[in-house]
PDB file of N, CA and C in Angstrom:
ATOM      1  N   UNK A   1     -57.190 147.656-125.508  1.00  0.00           N
ATOM      2  CA  UNK A   1     -55.948 147.398-124.752  1.00  0.00           C
ATOM      3  C   UNK A   1     -55.666 148.307-123.739  1.00  0.00           C
ATOM      4  N   UNK A   2     -54.642 147.838-122.865  1.00  0.00           N
ATOM      5  CA  UNK A   2     -53.963 148.756-121.750  1.00  0.00           C
ATOM      6  C   UNK A   2     -52.600 148.792-121.707  1.00  0.00           C
ATOM      7  N   UNK A   3     -51.963 149.524-121.628  1.00  0.00           N
ATOM      8  CA  UNK A   3     -50.052 149.429-121.073  1.00  0.00           C
ATOM      9  C   UNK A   3     -49.601 149.250-120.372  1.00  0.00           C
ATOM     10  N   UNK A   4     -49.322 147.817-119.720  1.00  0.00           N
ATOM     11  CA  UNK A   4     -48.890 147.273-118.536  1.00  0.00           C
ATOM     12  C   UNK A   4     -47.207 147.597-118.340  1.00  0.00           C
ATOM     13  N   UNK A   5     -46.900 147.706-117.537  1.00  0.00           N
ATOM     14  CA  UNK A   5     -45.069 147.645-116.982  1.00  0.00           C
ATOM     15  C   UNK A   5     -44.498 146.104-117.119  1.00  0.00           C
ATOM     16  N   UNK A   6     -43.860 145.921-117.426  1.00  0.00           N
ATOM     17  CA  UNK A   6     -43.194 144.859-117.268  1.00  0.00           C
ATOM     18  C   UNK A   6     -42.915 144.493-115.405  1.00  0.00           C
ATOM     19  N   UNK A   7     -42.558 143.889-115.310  1.00  0.00           N
ATOM     20  CA  UNK A   7     -41.229 143.729-113.756  1.00  0.00           C
ATOM     21  C   UNK A   7     -39.848 144.126-114.111  1.00  0.00           C
ATOM     22  N   UNK A   8     -39.488 144.681-112.796  1.00  0.00           N
ATOM     23  CA  UNK A   8     -37.853 144.754-113.199  1.00  0.00           C
ATOM     24  C   UNK A   8     -37.060 143.488-113.647  1.00  0.00           C
ATOM     25  N   UNK A   9     -37.380 141.939-112.627  1.00  0.00           N
ATOM     26  CA  UNK A   9     -36.353 141.461-112.744  1.00  0.00           C
ATOM     27  C   UNK A   9     -36.433 141.120-114.870  1.00  0.00           C
ATOM     28  N   UNK A  10     -38.077 140.727-114.952  1.00  0.00           N
ATOM     29  CA  UNK A  10     -37.660 140.505-116.435  1.00  0.00           C
ATOM     30  C   UNK A  10     -37.052 141.678-117.366  1.00  0.00           C
ATOM     31  N   UNK A  11     -36.772 142.917-116.396  1.00  0.00           N
ATOM     32  CA  UNK A  11     -36.743 144.300-117.758  1.00  0.00           C
ATOM     33  C   UNK A  11     -35.084 143.958-117.348  1.00  0.00           C
ATOM     34  N   UNK A  12     -34.551 143.804-116.436  1.00  0.00           N
ATOM     35  CA  UNK A  12     -33.409 143.255-116.476  1.00  0.00           C
ATOM     36  C   UNK A  12     -32.447 141.901-116.879  1.00  0.00           C
ATOM     37  N   UNK A  13     -33.252 141.400-116.836  1.00  0.00           N
ATOM     38  CA  UNK A  13     -33.034 139.845-117.379  1.00  0.00           C
ATOM     39  C   UNK A  13     -32.231 140.104-118.785  1.00  0.00           C
ATOM     40  N   UNK A  14     -33.895 141.056-119.228  1.00  0.00           N
ATOM     41  CA  UNK A  14     -33.632 141.154-120.754  1.00  0.00           C
ATOM     42  C   UNK A  14     -32.824 142.302-121.375  1.00  0.00           C
ATOM     43  N   UNK A  15     -32.237 142.845-120.700  1.00  0.00           N
ATOM     44  CA  UNK A  15     -31.516 143.767-121.138  1.00  0.00           C
ATOM     45  C   UNK A  15     -29.689 143.405-120.600  1.00  0.00           C
ATOM     46  N   UNK A  16     -29.709 141.733-119.624  1.00  0.00           N
ATOM     47  CA  UNK A  16     -28.602 141.453-119.622  1.00  0.00           C
ATOM     48  C   UNK A  16     -28.370 140.862-120.694  1.00  0.00           C
ATOM     49  N   UNK A  17     -29.109 139.796-121.340  1.00  0.00           N
ATOM     50  CA  UNK A  17     -28.207 138.972-122.899  1.00  0.00           C
ATOM     51  C   UNK A  17     -27.493 140.053-123.183  1.00  0.00           C
ATOM     52  N   UNK A  18     -28.165 140.631-123.968  1.00  0.00           N
ATOM     53  CA  UNK A  18     -27.365 141.961-124.978  1.00  0.00           C
ATOM     54  C   UNK A  18     -25.894 142.682-124.271  1.00  0.00           C
ATOM     55  N   UNK A  19     -26.224 142.886-122.957  1.00  0.00           N
ATOM     56  CA  UNK A  19     -24.918 143.528-122.170  1.00  0.00           C
ATOM     57  C   UNK A  19     -24.213 142.183-121.931  1.00  0.00           C
ATOM     58  N   UNK A  20     -24.494 141.140-121.258  1.00  0.00           N
ATOM     59  CA  UNK A  20     -23.683 140.028-121.812  1.00  0.00           C
ATOM     60  C   UNK A  20     -22.673 139.530-123.131  1.00  0.00           C
ATOM     61  N   UNK A  21     -22.966 139.741-123.434  1.00  0.00           N
ATOM     62  CA  UNK A  21     -22.729 139.377-125.832  1.00  0.00           C
ATOM     63  C   UNK A  21     -21.985 140.384-125.244  1.00  0.00           C
ATOM     64  N   UNK A  22     -21.910 141.996-125.689  1.00  0.00           N
ATOM     65  CA  UNK A  22     -21.223 143.018-125.885  1.00  0.00           C
ATOM     66  C   UNK A  22     -20.213 143.183-125.079  1.00  0.00           C
ATOM     67  N   UNK A  23     -19.776 142.510-123.625  1.00  0.00           N
ATOM     68  CA  UNK A  23     -18.977 142.147-122.629  1.00  0.00           C
ATOM     69  C   UNK A  23     -18.105 141.048-122.831  1.00  0.00           C
ATOM     70  N   UNK A  24     -18.682 140.338-123.955  1.00  0.00           N
ATOM     71  CA  UNK A  24     -17.745 139.054-124.445  1.00  0.00           C
ATOM     72  C   UNK A  24     -17.843 137.772-123.284  1.00  0.00           C
ATOM     73  N   UNK A  25     -19.436 137.776-122.768  1.00  0.00           N
ATOM     74  CA  UNK A  25     -19.727 136.779-122.598  1.00  0.00           C
ATOM     75  C   UNK A  25     -20.645 136.409-122.737  1.00  0.00           C
ATOM     76  N   UNK A  26     -20.516 135.563-123.925  1.00  0.00           N
ATOM     77  CA  UNK A  26     -21.355 135.304-124.600  1.00  0.00           C
ATOM     78  C   UNK A  26     -22.406 134.165-123.967  1.00  0.00           C
ATOM     79  N   UNK A  27     -21.744 133.366-123.618  1.00  0.00           N
ATOM     80  CA  UNK A  27     -21.461 131.533-123.216  1.00  0.00           C
ATOM     81  C   UNK A  27     -22.458 131.702-121.687  1.00  0.00           C
ATOM     82  N   UNK A  28     -21.838 132.730-121.186  1.00  0.00           N
ATOM     83  CA  UNK A  28     -23.334 133.036-119.770  1.00  0.00           C
ATOM     84  C   UNK A  28     -24.321 134.140-119.756  1.00  0.00           C
ATOM     85  N   UNK A  29     -24.829 134.070-121.170  1.00  0.00           N
ATOM     86  CA  UNK A  29     -26.201 135.164-121.582  1.00  0.00           C
ATOM     87  C   UNK A  29     -26.993 134.044-121.990  1.00  0.00           C
ATOM     88  N   UNK A  30     -26.456 133.242-121.857  1.00  0.00           N
ATOM     89  CA  UNK A  30     -28.058 131.335-121.647  1.00  0.00           C
ATOM     90  C   UNK A  30     -28.245 131.722-120.686  1.00  0.00           C
ATOM     91  N   UNK A  31     -27.432 132.025-119.712  1.00  0.00           N
ATOM     92  CA  UNK A  31     -28.464 131.566-118.295  1.00  0.00           C
ATOM     93  C   UNK A  31     -29.454 133.016-118.466  1.00  0.00           C
ATOM     94  N   UNK A  32     -29.302 134.362-118.181  1.00  0.00           N
ATOM     95  CA  UNK A  32     -30.260 135.221-118.220  1.00  0.00           C
ATOM     96  C   UNK A  32     -31.711 134.927-119.148  1.00  0.00           C
ATOM     97  N   UNK A  33     -30.839 134.704-120.583  1.00  0.00           N
ATOM     98  CA  UNK A  33     -32.038 133.607-121.192  1.00  0.00           C
ATOM     99  C   UNK A  33     -32.765 132.698-121.073  1.00  0.00           C
ATOM    100  N   UNK A  34     -32.215 132.071-120.210  1.00  0.00           N
ATOM    101  CA  UNK A  34     -33.358 130.794-120.436  1.00  0.00           C
ATOM    102  C   UNK A  34     -34.502 131.308-119.170  1.00  0.00           C
ATOM    103  N   UNK A  35     -33.843 132.472-117.658  1.00  0.00           N
ATOM    104  CA  UNK A  35     -35.292 132.910-117.216  1.00  0.00           C
ATOM    105  C   UNK A  35     -35.984 133.638-118.006  1.00  0.00           C
ATOM    106  N   UNK A  36     -35.399 134.039-119.214  1.00  0.00           N
ATOM    107  CA  UNK A  36     -36.774 135.233-120.205  1.00  0.00           C
ATOM    108  C   UNK A  36     -37.305 134.364-120.455  1.00  0.00           C
ATOM    109  N   UNK A  37     -37.045 132.926-121.391  1.00  0.00           N
ATOM    110  CA  UNK A  37     -37.567 132.479-121.892  1.00  0.00           C
ATOM    111  C   UNK A  37     -38.604 131.700-120.797  1.00  0.00           C
ATOM    112  N   UNK A  38     -38.094 131.392-119.433  1.00  0.00           N
ATOM    113  CA  UNK A  38     -39.452 130.816-118.585  1.00  0.00           C
ATOM    114  C   UNK A  38     -40.518 132.020-118.370  1.00  0.00           C
ATOM    115  N   UNK A  39     -39.943 133.001-117.974  1.00  0.00           N
ATOM    116  CA  UNK A  39     -40.744 133.726-117.123  1.00  0.00           C
ATOM    117  C   UNK A  39     -41.597 134.656-118.616  1.00  0.00           C
ATOM    118  N   UNK A  40     -41.551 134.108-120.159  1.00  0.00           N
ATOM    119  CA  UNK A  40     -42.076 134.759-120.924  1.00  0.00           C
ATOM    120  C   UNK A  40     -43.610 133.627-121.424  1.00  0.00           C
ATOM    121  N   UNK A  41     -43.648 132.654-120.941  1.00  0.00           N
ATOM    122  CA  UNK A  41     -43.514 131.394-120.884  1.00  0.00           C
ATOM    123  C   UNK A  41     -45.496 131.451-120.560  1.00  0.00           C
ATOM    124  N   UNK A  42     -45.161 131.927-119.383  1.00  0.00           N
ATOM    125  CA  UNK A  42     -46.120 132.008-118.083  1.00  0.00           C
ATOM    126  C   UNK A  42     -47.451 132.398-118.459  1.00  0.00           C
ATOM    127  N   UNK A  43     -48.243 132.480-118.233  1.00  0.00           N
ATOM    128  CA  UNK A  43     -49.239 132.560-118.812  1.00  0.00           C
ATOM    129  C   UNK A  43     -49.797 133.860-118.877  1.00  0.00           C
ATOM    130  N   UNK A  44     -49.180 135.173-117.611  1.00  0.00           N
ATOM    131  CA  UNK A  44     -49.431 136.315-117.518  1.00  0.00           C
ATOM    132  C   UNK A  44     -48.558 137.125-118.782  1.00  0.00           C
ATOM    133  N   UNK A  45     -48.409 136.352-119.004  1.00  0.00           N
ATOM    134  CA  UNK A  45     -47.182 137.149-120.004  1.00  0.00           C
ATOM    135  C   UNK A  45     -48.351 136.805-121.706  1.00  0.00           C
ATOM    136  N   UNK A  46     -47.732 138.267-122.304  1.00  0.00           N
ATOM    137  CA  UNK A  46     -47.976 138.517-123.550  1.00  0.00           C
ATOM    138  C   UNK A  46     -47.871 136.948-124.540  1.00  0.00           C
ATOM    139  N   UNK A  47     -48.742 136.795-126.140  1.00  0.00           N
ATOM    140  CA  UNK A  47     -48.665 135.850-126.374  1.00  0.00           C
ATOM    141  C   UNK A  47     -46.919 136.321-127.090  1.00  0.00           C
ATOM    142  N   UNK A  48     -47.234 137.742-127.483  1.00  0.00           N
ATOM    143  CA  UNK A  48     -45.829 137.772-128.940  1.00  0.00           C
ATOM    144  C   UNK A  48     -45.198 138.249-128.167  1.00  0.00           C
ATOM    145  N   UNK A  49     -44.784 137.987-126.717  1.00  0.00           N
ATOM    146  CA  UNK A  49     -43.039 138.222-126.135  1.00  0.00           C
ATOM    147  C   UNK A  49     -42.933 136.689-125.710  1.00  0.00           C
ATOM    148  N   UNK A  50     -43.986 135.517-126.041  1.00  0.00           N
ATOM    149  CA  UNK A  50     -43.210 134.226-126.566  1.00  0.00           C
ATOM    150  C   UNK A  50     -42.656 133.895-127.365  1.00  0.00           C
ATOM    151  N   UNK A  51     -43.090 134.771-128.525  1.00  0.00           N
ATOM    152  CA  UNK A  51     -41.943 134.865-130.012  1.00  0.00           C
ATOM    153  C   UNK A  51     -40.750 135.347-129.862  1.00  0.00           C
ATOM    154  N   UNK A  52     -41.139 136.706-129.533  1.00  0.00           N
ATOM    155  CA  UNK A  52     -39.796 137.309-129.528  1.00  0.00           C
ATOM    156  C   UNK A  52     -38.817 136.573-128.603  1.00  0.00           C
ATOM    157  N   UNK A  53     -38.721 136.420-127.546  1.00  0.00           N
ATOM    158  CA  UNK A  53     -37.947 135.346-126.635  1.00  0.00           C
ATOM    159  C   UNK A  53     -37.714 134.340-127.204  1.00  0.00           C
ATOM    160  N   UNK A  54     -38.183 133.426-127.725  1.00  0.00           N
ATOM    161  CA  UNK A  54     -38.331 132.413-128.812  1.00  0.00           C
ATOM    162  C   UNK A  54     -37.608 132.359-129.457  1.00  0.00           C
ATOM    163  N   UNK A  55     -37.654 133.468-130.168  1.00  0.00           N
ATOM    164  CA  UNK A  55     -36.394 134.081-131.689  1.00  0.00           C
ATOM    165  C   UNK A  55     -34.733 134.484-131.103  1.00  0.00           C
ATOM    166  N   UNK A  56     -35.008 134.947-130.182  1.00  0.00           N
ATOM    167  CA  UNK A  56     -33.526 135.034-129.318  1.00  0.00           C
ATOM    168  C   UNK A  56     -32.959 133.844-128.753  1.00  0.00           C
ATOM    169  N   UNK A  57     -33.852 133.375-128.732  1.00  0.00           N
ATOM    170  CA  UNK A  57     -32.960 131.631-127.865  1.00  0.00           C
ATOM    171  C   UNK A  57     -32.925 130.970-129.389  1.00  0.00           C
ATOM    172  N   UNK A  58     -33.794 131.257-129.870  1.00  0.00           N
ATOM    173  CA  UNK A  58     -33.455 130.541-131.588  1.00  0.00           C
ATOM    174  C   UNK A  58     -32.110 131.056-132.018  1.00  0.00           C
ATOM    175  N   UNK A  59     -31.028 132.094-131.971  1.00  0.00           N
ATOM    176  CA  UNK A  59     -29.996 132.616-132.465  1.00  0.00           C
ATOM    177  C   UNK A  59     -29.222 132.283-131.465  1.00  0.00           C
ATOM    178  N   UNK A  60     -29.180 132.343-129.949  1.00  0.00           N
ATOM    179  CA  UNK A  60     -28.334 131.569-129.383  1.00  0.00           C
ATOM    180  C   UNK A  60     -28.143 130.579-129.314  1.00  0.00           C
ATOM    181  N   UNK A  61     -28.992 129.806-130.064  1.00  0.00           N
ATOM    182  CA  UNK A  61     -29.193 128.404-129.876  1.00  0.00           C
ATOM    183  C   UNK A  61     -28.306 128.018-131.291  1.00  0.00           C
ATOM    184  N   UNK A  62     -28.387 128.939-132.115  1.00  0.00           N
ATOM    185  CA  UNK A  62     -27.571 128.828-133.737  1.00  0.00           C
ATOM    186  C   UNK A  62     -25.689 129.351-133.243  1.00  0.00           C
ATOM    187  N   UNK A  63     -25.920 130.363-132.514  1.00  0.00           N
ATOM    188  CA  UNK A  63     -24.516 130.364-132.578  1.00  0.00           C
ATOM    189  C   UNK A  63     -23.962 129.567-131.574  1.00  0.00           C
ATOM    190  N   UNK A  64     -23.993 129.070-130.633  1.00  0.00           N
ATOM    191  CA  UNK A  64     -23.499 128.402-130.165  1.00  0.00           C
ATOM    192  C   UNK A  64     -23.455 126.513-130.191  1.00  0.00           C
ATOM    193  N   UNK A  65     -24.386 126.428-131.699  1.00  0.00           N
ATOM    194  CA  UNK A  65     -24.356 124.902-132.401  1.00  0.00           C
ATOM    195  C   UNK A  65     -23.322 125.202-133.414  1.00  0.00           C
ATOM    196  N   UNK A  66     -23.129 126.861-133.583  1.00  0.00           N
ATOM    197  CA  UNK A  66     -22.151 126.530-135.021  1.00  0.00           C
ATOM    198  C   UNK A  66     -21.144 126.335-134.014  1.00  0.00           C
ATOM    199  N   UNK A  67     -20.413 127.137-132.852  1.00  0.00           N
ATOM    200  CA  UNK A  67     -19.476 126.803-131.885  1.00  0.00           C
ATOM    201  C   UNK A  67     -19.058 125.885-131.691  1.00  0.00           C
ATOM    202  N   UNK A  68     -19.674 125.489-131.381  1.00  0.00           N
ATOM    203  CA  UNK A  68     -19.877 123.442-130.908  1.00  0.00           C
ATOM    204  C   UNK A  68     -19.266 122.769-132.166  1.00  0.00           C
ATOM    205  N   UNK A  69     -20.177 123.332-133.242  1.00  0.00           N
ATOM    206  CA  UNK A  69     -19.640 122.113-134.570  1.00  0.00           C
ATOM    207  C   UNK A  69     -18.467 122.800-135.376  1.00  0.00           C
ATOM    208  N   UNK A  70     -17.542 123.976-134.634  1.00  0.00           N
ATOM    209  CA  UNK A  70     -16.956 124.181-135.646  1.00  0.00           C
ATOM    210  C   UNK A  70     -15.339 123.371-135.453  1.00  0.00           C
ATOM    211  N   UNK A  71     -14.917 123.295-136.111  1.00  0.00           N
ATOM    212  CA  UNK A  71     -14.083 122.378-136.556  1.00  0.00           C
ATOM    213  C   UNK A  71     -12.541 123.615-135.649  1.00  0.00           C
ATOM    214  N   UNK A  72     -12.519 124.745-135.847  1.00  0.00           N
ATOM    215  CA  UNK A  72     -12.153 125.157-134.998  1.00  0.00           C
ATOM    216  C   UNK A  72     -11.927 125.495-133.700  1.00  0.00           C
ATOM    217  N   UNK A  73     -10.930 125.648-133.024  1.00  0.00           N
ATOM    218  CA  UNK A  73     -11.165 125.092-131.107  1.00  0.00           C
ATOM    219  C   UNK A  73     -10.817 126.498-130.690  1.00  0.00           C
ATOM    220  N   UNK A  74     -11.533 127.824-130.632  1.00  0.00           N
ATOM    221  CA  UNK A  74     -11.885 128.837-130.249  1.00  0.00           C
ATOM    222  C   UNK A  74     -11.650 129.184-128.704  1.00  0.00           C
ATOM    223  N   UNK A  75     -11.433 129.186-128.401  1.00  0.00           N
ATOM    224  CA  UNK A  75     -10.979 129.371-126.343  1.00  0.00           C
ATOM    225  C   UNK A  75     -12.833 129.811-126.176  1.00  0.00           C
ATOM    226  N   UNK A  76     -13.622 130.165-126.385  1.00  0.00           N
ATOM    227  CA  UNK A  76     -14.939 130.866-126.187  1.00  0.00           C
ATOM    228  C   UNK A  76     -15.183 130.903-126.832  1.00  0.00           C
ATOM    229  N   UNK A  77     -16.797 131.492-126.867  1.00  0.00           N
ATOM    230  CA  UNK A  77     -18.249 131.324-127.584  1.00  0.00           C
ATOM    231  C   UNK A  77     -18.037 132.837-128.195  1.00  0.00           C
ATOM    232  N   UNK A  78     -17.594 134.115-127.339  1.00  0.00           N
ATOM    233  CA  UNK A  78     -17.475 135.354-127.831  1.00  0.00           C
ATOM    234  C   UNK A  78     -16.062 135.471-129.064  1.00  0.00           C
ATOM    235  N   UNK A  79     -14.906 134.633-128.329  1.00  0.00           N
ATOM    236  CA  UNK A  79     -14.029 134.937-129.840  1.00  0.00           C
ATOM    237  C   UNK A  79     -14.100 134.335-130.693  1.00  0.00           C
ATOM    238  N   UNK A  80     -15.423 133.131-130.670  1.00  0.00           N
ATOM    239  CA  UNK A  80     -15.029 132.095-131.906  1.00  0.00           C
ATOM    240  C   UNK A  80     -16.504 133.394-132.846  1.00  0.00           C
ATOM    241  N   UNK A  81     -17.091 134.258-132.093  1.00  0.00           N
ATOM    242  CA  UNK A  81     -18.502 135.016-133.143  1.00  0.00           C
ATOM    243  C   UNK A  81     -17.269 136.011-134.200  1.00  0.00           C
ATOM    244  N   UNK A  82     -18.784 136.069-135.493  1.00  0.00           N
ATOM    245  CA  UNK A  82     -17.548 136.803-136.503  1.00  0.00           C
ATOM    246  C   UNK A  82     -18.609 138.241-135.521  1.00  0.00           C
ATOM    247  N   UNK A  83     -17.810 139.617-135.856  1.00  0.00           N
ATOM    248  CA  UNK A  83     -18.239 140.475-135.490  1.00  0.00           C
ATOM    249  C   UNK A  83     -19.746 141.071-136.239  1.00  0.00           C
ATOM    250  N   UNK A  84     -20.337 140.565-137.416  1.00  0.00           N
ATOM    251  CA  UNK A  84     -21.091 140.474-137.734  1.00  0.00           C
ATOM    252  C   UNK A  84     -22.465 139.755-136.948  1.00  0.00           C
ATOM    253  N   UNK A  85     -21.889 138.730-136.640  1.00  0.00           N
ATOM    254  CA  UNK A  85     -22.881 137.539-135.816  1.00  0.00           C
ATOM    255  C   UNK A  85     -22.951 138.254-134.222  1.00  0.00           C
ATOM    256  N   UNK A  86     -22.094 138.606-133.719  1.00  0.00           N
ATOM    257  CA  UNK A  86     -21.975 139.446-132.408  1.00  0.00           C
ATOM    258  C   UNK A  86     -22.902 140.631-132.550  1.00  0.00           C
ATOM    259  N   UNK A  87     -22.888 141.253-134.068  1.00  0.00           N
ATOM    260  CA  UNK A  87     -23.668 142.512-133.982  1.00  0.00           C
ATOM    261  C   UNK A  87     -25.031 141.684-134.359  1.00  0.00           C
ATOM    262  N   UNK A  88     -25.557 140.939-135.097  1.00  0.00           N
ATOM    263  CA  UNK A  88     -26.927 140.588-135.051  1.00  0.00           C
ATOM    264  C   UNK A  88     -27.441 139.490-133.434  1.00  0.00           C
ATOM    265  N   UNK A  89     -26.622 139.501-132.924  1.00  0.00           N
ATOM    266  CA  UNK A  89     -27.238 138.433-131.650  1.00  0.00           C
ATOM    267  C   UNK A  89     -27.238 139.958-130.628  1.00  0.00           C
ATOM    268  N   UNK A  90     -26.611 140.934-130.371  1.00  0.00           N
ATOM    269  CA  UNK A  90     -26.683 142.031-129.401  1.00  0.00           C
ATOM    270  C   UNK A  90     -28.475 142.784-130.242  1.00  0.00           C
ATOM    271  N   UNK A  91     -28.084 142.953-131.774  1.00  0.00           N
ATOM    272  CA  UNK A  91     -29.516 144.029-132.068  1.00  0.00           C
ATOM    273  C   UNK A  91     -31.002 142.943-131.882  1.00  0.00           C
ATOM    274  N   UNK A  92     -30.892 141.501-131.767  1.00  0.00           N
ATOM    275  CA  UNK A  92     -31.810 140.724-131.320  1.00  0.00           C
ATOM    276  C   UNK A  92     -32.415 141.008-130.016  1.00  0.00           C
ATOM    277  N   UNK A  93     -31.531 140.892-129.602  1.00  0.00           N
ATOM    278  CA  UNK A  93     -31.476 141.150-127.815  1.00  0.00           C
ATOM    279  C   UNK A  93     -32.047 142.368-127.346  1.00  0.00           C
ATOM    280  N   UNK A  94     -31.404 143.669-127.953  1.00  0.00           N
ATOM    281  CA  UNK A  94     -31.940 144.648-127.471  1.00  0.00           C
ATOM    282  C   UNK A  94     -33.194 144.374-128.075  1.00  0.00           C
ATOM    283  N   UNK A  95     -33.589 144.180-129.154  1.00  0.00           N
ATOM    284  CA  UNK A  95     -35.286 144.174-129.900  1.00  0.00           C
ATOM    285  C   UNK A  95     -36.039 143.535-129.251  1.00  0.00           C
ATOM    286  N   UNK A  96     -35.920 142.567-128.591  1.00  0.00           N
ATOM    287  CA  UNK A  96     -36.193 141.653-127.589  1.00  0.00           C
ATOM    288  C   UNK A  96     -36.747 142.674-126.340  1.00  0.00           C
ATOM    289  N   UNK A  97     -35.866 143.346-125.434  1.00  0.00           N
ATOM    290  CA  UNK A  97     -35.876 144.257-124.634  1.00  0.00           C
ATOM    291  C   UNK A  97     -36.502 145.275-124.457  1.00  0.00           C
ATOM    292  N   UNK A  98     -37.064 145.600-126.012  1.00  0.00           N
ATOM    293  CA  UNK A  98     -37.073 146.898-126.211  1.00  0.00           C
ATOM    294  C   UNK A  98     -39.002 146.095-126.951  1.00  0.00           C
ATOM    295  N   UNK A  99     -39.201 144.923-126.513  1.00  0.00           N
ATOM    296  CA  UNK A  99     -40.116 144.574-127.006  1.00  0.00           C
ATOM    297  C   UNK A  99     -41.051 144.546-125.216  1.00  0.00           C
ATOM    298  N   UNK A 100     -40.034 144.280-124.326  1.00  0.00           N
ATOM    299  CA  UNK A 100     -40.831 143.847-123.591  1.00  0.00           C
ATOM    300  C   UNK A 100     -40.521 145.562-122.890  1.00  0.00           C
ATOM    301  N   UNK A 101     -40.054 146.294-122.962  1.00  0.00           N
ATOM    302  CA  UNK A 101     -40.909 147.526-122.325  1.00  0.00           C
ATOM    303  C   UNK A 101     -42.177 148.205-122.801  1.00  0.00           C
ATOM    304  N   UNK A 102     -42.310 147.449-124.487  1.00  0.00           N
ATOM    305  CA  UNK A 102     -43.303 148.250-124.540  1.00  0.00           C
ATOM    306  C   UNK A 102     -44.850 147.068-125.000  1.00  0.00           C
ATOM    307  N   UNK A 103     -44.631 146.220-124.349  1.00  0.00           N
ATOM    308  CA  UNK A 103     -45.747 144.908-124.291  1.00  0.00           C
ATOM    309  C   UNK A 103     -47.189 145.646-123.850  1.00  0.00           C
ATOM    310  N   UNK A 104     -47.638 145.005-124.615  1.00  0.00           N
ATOM    311  CA  UNK A 104     -49.509 145.950-124.493  1.00  0.00           C
ATOM    312  C   UNK A 104     -49.406 143.945-123.823  1.00  0.00           C
ATOM    313  N   UNK A 105     -50.627 144.006-122.735  1.00  0.00           N
ATOM    314  CA  UNK A 105     -51.949 142.921-122.162  1.00  0.00           C
ATOM    315  C   UNK A 105     -53.108 143.707-122.116  1.00  0.00           C
ATOM    316  N   UNK A 106     -54.272 142.959-121.899  1.00  0.00           N
ATOM    317  CA  UNK A 106     -55.462 143.271-122.474  1.00  0.00           C
ATOM    318  C   UNK A 106     -56.292 142.967-121.244  1.00  0.00           C
ATOM    319  N   UNK A 107     -57.111 143.425-120.425  1.00  0.00           N
ATOM    320  CA  UNK A 107     -57.669 143.400-119.593  1.00  0.00           C
ATOM    321  C   UNK A 107     -59.227 142.558-119.375  1.00  0.00           C
ATOM    322  N   UNK A 108     -59.776 141.595-118.445  1.00  0.00           N
ATOM    323  CA  UNK A 108     -60.752 140.952-119.467  1.00  0.00           C
ATOM    324  C   UNK A 108     -61.471 142.107-118.434  1.00  0.00           C
ATOM    325  N   UNK A 109     -62.986 142.076-119.167  1.00  0.00           N
ATOM    326  CA  UNK A 109     -63.623 143.170-118.793  1.00  0.00           C
ATOM    327  C   UNK A 109     -64.752 142.401-117.869  1.00  0.00           C
TER     328      UNK A 109
END
């Protein structure tokens, strides 16, 4: 197995998700998350990154679903998230970004 570097736009996208959540822009973090999932689904990406990105998307959709179905009317997704949920979301985002940094690809001989 040969290590190859991830492209800079993918790394920026991966790191922007936890940065946006920490900056209280959790709803906007869906935009780079969509781009990350789409780039992970391309054939040139390792299969494991698809699972990492899909897991982060599942966390985002879970948090978004809880916010949308909540009887309270929080003004934003960031304000409705519990600090523990925020920490879990950020940790998930950092884990996905690190997975993109240390990705491995195999080259056909």
